[in-house]
Short mmCIF file of N, CA and C in Angstrom, two decimals:
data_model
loop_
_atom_site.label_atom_id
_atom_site.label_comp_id
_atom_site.label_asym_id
_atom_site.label_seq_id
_atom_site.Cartn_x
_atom_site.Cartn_y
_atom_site.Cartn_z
N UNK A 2 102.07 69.30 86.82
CA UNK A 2 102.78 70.51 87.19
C UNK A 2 101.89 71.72 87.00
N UNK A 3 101.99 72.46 88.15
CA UNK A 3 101.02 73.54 87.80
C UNK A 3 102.15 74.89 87.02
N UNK A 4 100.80 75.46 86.29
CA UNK A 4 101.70 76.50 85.22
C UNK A 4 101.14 77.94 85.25
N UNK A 5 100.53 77.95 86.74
CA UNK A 5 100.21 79.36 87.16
C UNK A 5 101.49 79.97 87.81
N UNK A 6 102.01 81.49 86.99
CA UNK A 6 102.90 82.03 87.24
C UNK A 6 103.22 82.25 88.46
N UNK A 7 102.01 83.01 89.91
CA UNK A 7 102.69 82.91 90.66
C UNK A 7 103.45 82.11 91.33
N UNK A 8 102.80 80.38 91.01
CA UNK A 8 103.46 79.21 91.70
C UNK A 8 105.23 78.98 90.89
N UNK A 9 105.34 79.41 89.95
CA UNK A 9 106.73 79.37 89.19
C UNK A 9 107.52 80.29 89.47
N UNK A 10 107.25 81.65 89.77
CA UNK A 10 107.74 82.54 90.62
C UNK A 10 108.36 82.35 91.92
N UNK A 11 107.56 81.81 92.53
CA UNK A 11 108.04 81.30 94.09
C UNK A 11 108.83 80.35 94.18
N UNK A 12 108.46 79.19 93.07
CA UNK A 12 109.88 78.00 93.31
C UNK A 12 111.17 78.42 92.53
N UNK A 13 111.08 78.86 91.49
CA UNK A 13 111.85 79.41 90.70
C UNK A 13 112.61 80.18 90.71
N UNK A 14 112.37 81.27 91.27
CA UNK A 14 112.89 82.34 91.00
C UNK A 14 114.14 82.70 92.30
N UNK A 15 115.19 83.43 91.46
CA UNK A 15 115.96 83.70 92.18
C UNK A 15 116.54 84.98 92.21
N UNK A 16 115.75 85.88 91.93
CA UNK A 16 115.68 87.64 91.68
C UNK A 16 115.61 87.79 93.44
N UNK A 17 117.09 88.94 93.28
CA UNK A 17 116.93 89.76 94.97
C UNK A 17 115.24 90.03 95.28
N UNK A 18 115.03 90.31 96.76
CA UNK A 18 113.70 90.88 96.92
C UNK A 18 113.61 92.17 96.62
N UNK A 19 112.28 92.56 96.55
CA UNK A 19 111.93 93.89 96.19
C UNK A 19 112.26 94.72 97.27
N UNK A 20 113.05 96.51 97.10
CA UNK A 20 113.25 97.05 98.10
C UNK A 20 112.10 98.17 97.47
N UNK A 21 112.16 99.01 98.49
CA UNK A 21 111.34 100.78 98.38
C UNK A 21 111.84 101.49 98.93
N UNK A 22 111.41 102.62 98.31
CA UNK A 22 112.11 104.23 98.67
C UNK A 22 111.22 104.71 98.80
N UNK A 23 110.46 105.30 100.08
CA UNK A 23 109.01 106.01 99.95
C UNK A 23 109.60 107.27 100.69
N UNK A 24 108.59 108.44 99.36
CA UNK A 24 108.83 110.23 100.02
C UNK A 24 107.63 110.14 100.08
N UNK A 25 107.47 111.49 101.44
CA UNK A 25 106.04 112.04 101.35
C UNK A 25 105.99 113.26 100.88
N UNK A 26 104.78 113.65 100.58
CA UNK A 26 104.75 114.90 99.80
C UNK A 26 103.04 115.79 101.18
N UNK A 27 102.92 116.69 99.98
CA UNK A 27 102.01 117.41 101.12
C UNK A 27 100.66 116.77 101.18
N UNK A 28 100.13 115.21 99.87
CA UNK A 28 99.12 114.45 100.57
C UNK A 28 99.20 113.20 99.90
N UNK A 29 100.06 112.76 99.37
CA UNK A 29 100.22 111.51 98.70
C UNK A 29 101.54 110.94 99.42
N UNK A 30 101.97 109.92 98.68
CA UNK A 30 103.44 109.22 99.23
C UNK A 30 103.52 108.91 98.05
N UNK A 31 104.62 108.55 97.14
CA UNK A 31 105.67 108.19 96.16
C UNK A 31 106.56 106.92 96.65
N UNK A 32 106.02 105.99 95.82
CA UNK A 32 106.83 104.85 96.75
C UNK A 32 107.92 104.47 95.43
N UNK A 33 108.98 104.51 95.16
CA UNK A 33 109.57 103.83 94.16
C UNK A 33 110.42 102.33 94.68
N UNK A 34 109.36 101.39 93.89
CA UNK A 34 110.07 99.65 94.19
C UNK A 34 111.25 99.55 93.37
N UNK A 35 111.99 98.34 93.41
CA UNK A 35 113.29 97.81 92.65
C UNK A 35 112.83 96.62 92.86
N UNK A 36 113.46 95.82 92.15
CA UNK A 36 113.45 94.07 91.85
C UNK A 36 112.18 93.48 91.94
N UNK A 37 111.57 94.06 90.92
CA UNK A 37 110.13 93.52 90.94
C UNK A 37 110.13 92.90 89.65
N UNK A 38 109.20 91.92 89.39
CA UNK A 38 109.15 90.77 88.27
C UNK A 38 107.89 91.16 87.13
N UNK A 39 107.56 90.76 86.07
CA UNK A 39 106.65 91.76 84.81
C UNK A 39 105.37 90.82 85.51
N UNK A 40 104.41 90.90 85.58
CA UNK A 40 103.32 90.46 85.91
C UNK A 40 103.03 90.87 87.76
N UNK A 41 103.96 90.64 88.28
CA UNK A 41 103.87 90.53 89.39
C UNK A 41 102.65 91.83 89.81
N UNK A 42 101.88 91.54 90.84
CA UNK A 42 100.71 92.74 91.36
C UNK A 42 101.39 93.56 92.33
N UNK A 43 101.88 94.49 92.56
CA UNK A 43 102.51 95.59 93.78
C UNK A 43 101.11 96.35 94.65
N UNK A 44 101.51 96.52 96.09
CA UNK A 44 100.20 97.72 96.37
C UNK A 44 101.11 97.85 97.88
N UNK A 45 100.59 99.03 98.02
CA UNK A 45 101.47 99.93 99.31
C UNK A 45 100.53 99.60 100.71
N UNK A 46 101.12 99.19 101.43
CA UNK A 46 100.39 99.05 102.44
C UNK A 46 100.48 100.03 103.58
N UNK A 47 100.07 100.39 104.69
CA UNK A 47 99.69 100.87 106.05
C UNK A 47 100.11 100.43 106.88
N UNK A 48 100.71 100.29 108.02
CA UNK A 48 100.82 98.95 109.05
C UNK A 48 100.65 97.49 108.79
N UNK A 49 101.17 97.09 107.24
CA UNK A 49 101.01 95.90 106.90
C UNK A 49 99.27 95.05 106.09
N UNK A 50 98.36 96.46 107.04
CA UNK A 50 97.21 95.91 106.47
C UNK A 50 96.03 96.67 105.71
N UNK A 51 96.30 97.92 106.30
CA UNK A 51 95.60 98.87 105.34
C UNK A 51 96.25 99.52 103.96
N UNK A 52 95.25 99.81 102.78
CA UNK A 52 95.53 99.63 101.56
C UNK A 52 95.66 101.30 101.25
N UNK A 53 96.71 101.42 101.00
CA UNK A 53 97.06 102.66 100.54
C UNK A 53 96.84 103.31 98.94
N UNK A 54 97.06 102.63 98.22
CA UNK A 54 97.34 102.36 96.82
C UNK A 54 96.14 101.43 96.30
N UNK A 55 96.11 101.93 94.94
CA UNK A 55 95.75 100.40 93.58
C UNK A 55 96.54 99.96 93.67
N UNK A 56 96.03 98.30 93.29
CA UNK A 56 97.15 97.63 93.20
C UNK A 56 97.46 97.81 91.67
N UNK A 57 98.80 97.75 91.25
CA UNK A 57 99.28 98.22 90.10
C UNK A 57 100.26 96.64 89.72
N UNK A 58 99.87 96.54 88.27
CA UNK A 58 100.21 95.15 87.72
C UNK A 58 101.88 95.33 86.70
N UNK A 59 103.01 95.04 87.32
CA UNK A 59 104.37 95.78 86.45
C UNK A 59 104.54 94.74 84.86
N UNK A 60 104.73 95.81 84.39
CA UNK A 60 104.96 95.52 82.86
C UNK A 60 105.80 94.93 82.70
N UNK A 61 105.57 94.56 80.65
CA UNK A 61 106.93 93.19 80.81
C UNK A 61 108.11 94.29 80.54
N UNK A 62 108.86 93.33 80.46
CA UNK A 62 110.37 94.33 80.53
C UNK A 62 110.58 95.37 81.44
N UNK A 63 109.96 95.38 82.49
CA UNK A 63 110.11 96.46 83.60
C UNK A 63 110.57 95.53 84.99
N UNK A 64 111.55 96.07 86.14
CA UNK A 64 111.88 96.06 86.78
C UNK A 64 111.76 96.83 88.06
N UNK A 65 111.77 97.80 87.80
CA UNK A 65 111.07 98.86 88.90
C UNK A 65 109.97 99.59 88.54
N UNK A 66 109.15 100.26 89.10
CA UNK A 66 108.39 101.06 89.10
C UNK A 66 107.90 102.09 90.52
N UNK A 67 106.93 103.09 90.06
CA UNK A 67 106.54 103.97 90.66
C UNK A 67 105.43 104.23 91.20
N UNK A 68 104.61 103.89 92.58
CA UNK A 68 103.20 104.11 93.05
C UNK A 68 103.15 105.29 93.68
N UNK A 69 101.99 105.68 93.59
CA UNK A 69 101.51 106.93 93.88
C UNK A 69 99.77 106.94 95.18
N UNK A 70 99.80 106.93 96.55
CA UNK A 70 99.07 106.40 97.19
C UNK A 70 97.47 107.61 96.97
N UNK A 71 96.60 107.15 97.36
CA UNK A 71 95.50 107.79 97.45
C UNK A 71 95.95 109.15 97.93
N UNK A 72 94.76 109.73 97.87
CA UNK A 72 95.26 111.72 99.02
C UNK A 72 95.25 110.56 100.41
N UNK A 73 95.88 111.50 101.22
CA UNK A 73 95.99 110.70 102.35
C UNK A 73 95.95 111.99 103.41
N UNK A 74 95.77 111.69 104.64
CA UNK A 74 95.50 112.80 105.70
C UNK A 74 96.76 113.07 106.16
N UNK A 75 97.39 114.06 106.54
CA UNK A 75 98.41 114.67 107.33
C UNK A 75 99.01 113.64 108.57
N UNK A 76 99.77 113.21 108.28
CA UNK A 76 100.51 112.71 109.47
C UNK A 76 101.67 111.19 108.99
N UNK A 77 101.67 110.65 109.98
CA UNK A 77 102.73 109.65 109.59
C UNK A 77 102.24 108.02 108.96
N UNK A 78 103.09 107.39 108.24
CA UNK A 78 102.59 106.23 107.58
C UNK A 78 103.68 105.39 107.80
N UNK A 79 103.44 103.99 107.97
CA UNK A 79 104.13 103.04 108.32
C UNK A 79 103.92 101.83 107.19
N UNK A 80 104.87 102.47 105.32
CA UNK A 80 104.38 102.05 104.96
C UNK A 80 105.50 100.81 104.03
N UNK A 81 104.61 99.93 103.34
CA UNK A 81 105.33 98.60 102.84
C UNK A 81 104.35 98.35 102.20
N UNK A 82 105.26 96.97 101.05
CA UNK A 82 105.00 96.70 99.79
C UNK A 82 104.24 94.98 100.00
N UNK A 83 103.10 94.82 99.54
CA UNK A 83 102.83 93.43 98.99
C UNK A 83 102.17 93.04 97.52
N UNK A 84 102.80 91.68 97.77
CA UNK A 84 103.00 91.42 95.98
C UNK A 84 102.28 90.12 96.15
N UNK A 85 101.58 90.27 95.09
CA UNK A 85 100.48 89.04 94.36
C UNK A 85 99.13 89.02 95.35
N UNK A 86 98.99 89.95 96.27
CA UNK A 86 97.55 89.76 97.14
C UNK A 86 98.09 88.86 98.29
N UNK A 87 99.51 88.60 98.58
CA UNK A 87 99.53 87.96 99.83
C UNK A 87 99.42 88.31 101.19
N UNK A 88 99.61 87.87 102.05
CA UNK A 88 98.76 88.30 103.56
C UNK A 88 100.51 89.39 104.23
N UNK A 89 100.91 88.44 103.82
CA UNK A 89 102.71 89.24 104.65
C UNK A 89 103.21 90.05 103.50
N UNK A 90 103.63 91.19 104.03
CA UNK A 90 104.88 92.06 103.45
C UNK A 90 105.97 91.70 103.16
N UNK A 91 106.64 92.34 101.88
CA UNK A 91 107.72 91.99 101.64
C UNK A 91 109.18 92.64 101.62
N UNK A 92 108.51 93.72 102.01
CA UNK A 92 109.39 94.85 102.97
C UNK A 92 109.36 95.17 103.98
N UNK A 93 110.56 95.54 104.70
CA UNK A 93 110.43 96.20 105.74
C UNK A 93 110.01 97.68 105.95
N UNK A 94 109.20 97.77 106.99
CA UNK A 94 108.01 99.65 106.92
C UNK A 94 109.20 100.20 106.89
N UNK A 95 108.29 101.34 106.21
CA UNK A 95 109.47 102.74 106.20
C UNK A 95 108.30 103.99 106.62
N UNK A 96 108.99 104.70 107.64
CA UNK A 96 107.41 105.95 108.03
C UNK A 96 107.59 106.98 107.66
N UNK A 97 106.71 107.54 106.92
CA UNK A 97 106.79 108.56 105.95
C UNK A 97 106.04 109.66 106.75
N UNK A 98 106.23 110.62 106.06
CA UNK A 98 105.12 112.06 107.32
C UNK A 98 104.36 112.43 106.06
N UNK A 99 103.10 112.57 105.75
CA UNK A 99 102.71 113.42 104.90
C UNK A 99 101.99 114.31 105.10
N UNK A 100 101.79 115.96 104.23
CA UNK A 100 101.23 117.11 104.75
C UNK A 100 102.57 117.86 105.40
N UNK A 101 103.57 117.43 105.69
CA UNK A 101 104.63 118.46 106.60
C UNK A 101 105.80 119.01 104.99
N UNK A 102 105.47 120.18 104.79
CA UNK A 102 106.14 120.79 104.25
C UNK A 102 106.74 122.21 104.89
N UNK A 103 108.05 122.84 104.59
CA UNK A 103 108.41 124.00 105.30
C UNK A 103 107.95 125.19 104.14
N UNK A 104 107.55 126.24 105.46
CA UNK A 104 107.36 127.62 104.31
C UNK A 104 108.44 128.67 105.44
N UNK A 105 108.88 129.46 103.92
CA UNK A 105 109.85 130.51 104.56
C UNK A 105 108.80 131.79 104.45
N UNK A 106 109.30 132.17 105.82
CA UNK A 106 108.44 133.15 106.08
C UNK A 106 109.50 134.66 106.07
N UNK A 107 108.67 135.40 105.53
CA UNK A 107 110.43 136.55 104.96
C UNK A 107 109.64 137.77 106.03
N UNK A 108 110.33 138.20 106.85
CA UNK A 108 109.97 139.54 107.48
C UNK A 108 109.89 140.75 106.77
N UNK A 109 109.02 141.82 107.12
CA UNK A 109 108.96 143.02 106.02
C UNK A 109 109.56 144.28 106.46
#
């Protein structure tokens, strides 16, 4: 029997999948996951394949957590979560805009 966690994870486990909530800001994205497992590796992806993020390793006794993507250039992201270095996503994209913030402009 093998006793590498991710293989016990996958047969095992019966934790909902991980969801995300991603905001953009004026050059990062804020992705906050749910139902994520203590070891498990998280990293934000691009269109499924470009790497937005470190990958960030969740602590024990933790369940959710919070990524924070590289500076990123102005515009829109099509972005999602993969866990343990696998090839497929485990979310569905969510497209974020980053760089678009409003300014009030006051007449004199």
């Amino acid at each position: 029997m093998r006793r590498d966690k991710s293989y016990l994870r996958l047969v095992g486990s019966s934790t909902p999948q991980p969801t995300i909530e991603a905001h953009g800001g004026p050059k990062t994205i804020t992705v906050h996951v749910d139902n994520v497992l203590p070891g498990q590796m998280c990293e934000i992806l691009h269109n499924g394949m470009l790497s937005l993020s470190h990958r960030v390793t969740v602590g024990d006794n933790i369940s959710s957590i919070d990524i924070t993507t590289f500076a990123l250039k102005p515009g829109e992201y099509n972005v999602s979560l993969r866990l343990d270095g696998r090839l497929d996503c485990v979310t569905e994209a969510q497209t974020v805009v980053v760089g678009e913030h409003l300014e009030v402009r006051r007449s004199s």
